[in-house]
């Protein structure tokens, strides 16, 4: 598995991945945020690749010197193999390289079930930013 920044050629594969693993409502809000983040800073969109094909993605953003994990998705056949954890750690590294003051996990009704993944990566309830409004992702 290789972790790298998003490339334009990944777009159709990532859309397919999102459609497969996210609910319809989650897909719609994620696509809006994904587009905004790509226009602002595509280095905070990290892709996990296996056999030259994207099998996972994580979207992060920075707002007011704070890093936010926004959405993570791993293809069904590749889940529970450490890909999600690797994506979380790689994005944390990018946040740290940019010297953010604090890193949060954005929590909404779509990603509540995967909070244990973030906890296993070292995050705790005080690191969860509960946003039931649309993340302004975040505000540029």
mmCIF file of C-alpha atoms in Angstrom:
data_model
loop_
_atom_site.group_PDB
_atom_site.id
_atom_site.type_symbol
_atom_site.label_atom_id
_atom_site.label_comp_id
_atom_site.label_asym_id
_atom_site.label_seq_id
_atom_site.Cartn_x
_atom_site.Cartn_y
_atom_site.Cartn_z
ATOM 1 C CA UNK A 1 0.000 0.000 0.000
ATOM 2 C CA UNK A 2 1.180 3.481 -0.879
ATOM 3 C CA UNK A 3 -0.066 6.747 0.675
ATOM 4 C CA UNK A 4 0.088 9.861 -1.448
ATOM 5 C CA UNK A 5 -1.606 13.148 -2.246
ATOM 6 C CA UNK A 6 -4.739 13.148 -4.365
ATOM 7 C CA UNK A 7 -4.218 13.344 -8.146
ATOM 8 C CA UNK A 8 -6.835 14.447 -10.653
ATOM 9 C CA UNK A 9 -6.779 10.963 -12.214
ATOM 10 C CA UNK A 10 -8.040 9.612 -8.848
ATOM 11 C CA UNK A 11 -11.305 11.517 -9.101
ATOM 12 C CA UNK A 12 -13.514 8.841 -10.738
ATOM 13 C CA UNK A 13 -12.138 6.130 -8.431
ATOM 14 C CA UNK A 14 -12.693 8.232 -5.312
ATOM 15 C CA UNK A 15 -16.245 9.063 -6.389
ATOM 16 C CA UNK A 16 -16.897 5.343 -6.896
ATOM 17 C CA UNK A 17 -15.392 4.596 -3.482
ATOM 18 C CA UNK A 18 -17.546 7.229 -1.779
ATOM 19 C CA UNK A 19 -20.693 5.961 -3.522
ATOM 20 C CA UNK A 20 -19.926 2.429 -2.400
ATOM 21 C CA UNK A 21 -19.182 3.039 1.279
ATOM 22 C CA UNK A 22 -21.088 6.206 2.227
ATOM 23 C CA UNK A 23 -24.823 6.623 2.642
ATOM 24 C CA UNK A 24 -26.540 8.764 0.022
ATOM 25 C CA UNK A 25 -26.906 11.717 2.397
ATOM 26 C CA UNK A 26 -23.288 11.408 3.510
ATOM 27 C CA UNK A 27 -22.144 11.138 -0.110
ATOM 28 C CA UNK A 28 -23.832 14.419 -1.030
ATOM 29 C CA UNK A 29 -22.336 16.440 1.842
ATOM 30 C CA UNK A 30 -18.951 14.769 1.385
ATOM 31 C CA UNK A 31 -18.835 15.629 -2.320
ATOM 32 C CA UNK A 32 -19.487 19.297 -1.570
ATOM 33 C CA UNK A 33 -16.723 19.391 1.030
ATOM 34 C CA UNK A 34 -14.394 17.315 -1.155
ATOM 35 C CA UNK A 35 -14.714 19.791 -4.029
ATOM 36 C CA UNK A 36 -14.067 22.766 -1.771
ATOM 37 C CA UNK A 37 -11.034 21.146 -0.179
ATOM 38 C CA UNK A 38 -9.549 20.229 -3.555
ATOM 39 C CA UNK A 39 -9.861 23.845 -4.659
ATOM 40 C CA UNK A 40 -8.158 25.074 -1.477
ATOM 41 C CA UNK A 41 -5.468 22.521 -0.695
ATOM 42 C CA UNK A 42 -5.375 19.097 -2.313
ATOM 43 C CA UNK A 43 -2.364 18.048 -0.185
ATOM 44 C CA UNK A 44 -4.811 17.499 2.673
ATOM 45 C CA UNK A 45 -6.631 14.857 0.621
ATOM 46 C CA UNK A 46 -4.622 11.667 0.966
ATOM 47 C CA UNK A 47 -5.159 8.533 -1.058
ATOM 48 C CA UNK A 48 -4.243 4.964 -0.129
ATOM 49 C CA UNK A 49 -3.309 3.049 -3.246
ATOM 50 C CA UNK A 50 -2.922 -0.677 -3.816
ATOM 51 C CA UNK A 51 -2.085 -2.192 -7.197
ATOM 52 C CA UNK A 52 -2.185 1.295 -8.763
ATOM 53 C CA UNK A 53 -5.795 1.808 -7.683
ATOM 54 C CA UNK A 54 -7.154 4.036 -4.882
ATOM 55 C CA UNK A 55 -8.627 1.919 -2.079
ATOM 56 C CA UNK A 56 -8.923 4.596 0.609
ATOM 57 C CA UNK A 57 -9.074 8.339 1.055
ATOM 58 C CA UNK A 58 -9.060 10.836 3.897
ATOM 59 C CA UNK A 59 -10.071 14.480 3.643
ATOM 60 C CA UNK A 60 -8.658 17.046 6.031
ATOM 61 C CA UNK A 61 -8.691 20.809 6.240
ATOM 62 C CA UNK A 62 -7.085 23.583 8.245
ATOM 63 C CA UNK A 63 -9.001 26.497 9.703
ATOM 64 C CA UNK A 64 -7.546 29.172 11.968
ATOM 65 C CA UNK A 65 -4.400 27.102 12.524
ATOM 66 C CA UNK A 66 -6.389 24.042 13.594
ATOM 67 C CA UNK A 67 -6.407 20.797 11.634
ATOM 68 C CA UNK A 68 -9.609 18.855 11.110
ATOM 69 C CA UNK A 69 -10.126 15.298 9.923
ATOM 70 C CA UNK A 70 -13.315 15.531 7.894
ATOM 71 C CA UNK A 71 -14.097 12.229 6.163
ATOM 72 C CA UNK A 72 -12.402 8.884 5.683
ATOM 73 C CA UNK A 73 -13.459 6.035 3.413
ATOM 74 C CA UNK A 74 -11.884 2.660 2.681
ATOM 75 C CA UNK A 75 -13.139 0.260 0.017
ATOM 76 C CA UNK A 76 -15.141 -2.613 1.476
ATOM 77 C CA UNK A 77 -12.690 -5.331 0.457
ATOM 78 C CA UNK A 78 -9.827 -3.445 2.131
ATOM 79 C CA UNK A 79 -11.378 -2.512 5.466
ATOM 80 C CA UNK A 80 -9.887 -3.746 8.751
ATOM 81 C CA UNK A 81 -6.421 -4.023 7.226
ATOM 82 C CA UNK A 82 -4.899 -0.888 8.776
ATOM 83 C CA UNK A 83 -5.514 1.395 5.803
ATOM 84 C CA UNK A 84 -7.766 3.791 7.730
ATOM 85 C CA UNK A 85 -5.263 4.041 10.560
ATOM 86 C CA UNK A 86 -2.421 4.656 8.102
ATOM 87 C CA UNK A 87 -4.423 7.442 6.440
ATOM 88 C CA UNK A 88 -5.122 9.051 9.826
ATOM 89 C CA UNK A 89 -1.429 8.974 10.749
ATOM 90 C CA UNK A 90 -0.334 10.362 7.371
ATOM 91 C CA UNK A 91 -2.777 13.271 7.622
ATOM 92 C CA UNK A 92 -1.631 13.918 11.200
ATOM 93 C CA UNK A 93 1.927 14.125 9.873
ATOM 94 C CA UNK A 94 0.846 16.716 7.311
ATOM 95 C CA UNK A 95 -0.968 18.724 9.970
ATOM 96 C CA UNK A 96 2.111 18.612 12.207
ATOM 97 C CA UNK A 97 4.370 19.688 9.321
ATOM 98 C CA UNK A 98 2.152 22.736 8.961
ATOM 99 C CA UNK A 99 2.439 23.377 12.676
ATOM 100 C CA UNK A 100 -1.283 23.473 13.441
ATOM 101 C CA UNK A 101 -2.029 24.321 17.058
ATOM 102 C CA UNK A 102 -4.590 21.529 17.572
ATOM 103 C CA UNK A 103 -6.020 18.627 15.591
ATOM 104 C CA UNK A 104 -9.694 17.683 15.792
ATOM 105 C CA UNK A 105 -11.839 14.893 14.429
ATOM 106 C CA UNK A 106 -14.960 16.419 12.909
ATOM 107 C CA UNK A 107 -17.939 14.427 14.119
ATOM 108 C CA UNK A 108 -21.302 14.456 12.433
ATOM 109 C CA UNK A 109 -24.160 12.007 12.288
ATOM 110 C CA UNK A 110 -22.450 10.202 9.397
ATOM 111 C CA UNK A 111 -19.173 9.285 11.057
ATOM 112 C CA UNK A 112 -20.206 8.554 14.651
ATOM 113 C CA UNK A 113 -19.810 4.777 14.029
ATOM 114 C CA UNK A 114 -16.137 5.094 13.106
ATOM 115 C CA UNK A 115 -15.021 7.123 16.121
ATOM 116 C CA UNK A 116 -13.414 3.973 17.579
ATOM 117 C CA UNK A 117 -11.042 4.038 14.589
ATOM 118 C CA UNK A 118 -9.861 7.511 15.596
ATOM 119 C CA UNK A 119 -9.650 6.432 19.239
ATOM 120 C CA UNK A 120 -7.451 3.485 18.238
ATOM 121 C CA UNK A 121 -5.225 6.024 16.441
ATOM 122 C CA UNK A 122 -4.783 7.955 19.703
ATOM 123 C CA UNK A 123 -7.599 10.502 19.680
ATOM 124 C CA UNK A 124 -9.956 11.015 22.618
ATOM 125 C CA UNK A 125 -13.374 12.581 23.162
ATOM 126 C CA UNK A 126 -11.817 16.010 23.788
ATOM 127 C CA UNK A 127 -10.387 15.819 20.244
ATOM 128 C CA UNK A 128 -13.826 15.385 18.684
ATOM 129 C CA UNK A 129 -15.333 18.507 17.151
ATOM 130 C CA UNK A 130 -19.049 17.865 16.989
ATOM 131 C CA UNK A 131 -20.478 19.754 14.072
ATOM 132 C CA UNK A 132 -23.990 18.987 13.036
ATOM 133 C CA UNK A 133 -23.974 21.989 10.766
ATOM 134 C CA UNK A 134 -22.140 21.754 7.528
ATOM 135 C CA UNK A 135 -18.427 22.087 8.048
ATOM 136 C CA UNK A 136 -17.604 25.321 6.320
ATOM 137 C CA UNK A 137 -14.749 23.105 5.426
ATOM 138 C CA UNK A 138 -13.957 24.831 7.374
ATOM 139 C CA UNK A 139 -13.744 28.399 6.179
ATOM 140 C CA UNK A 140 -10.758 28.331 3.967
#
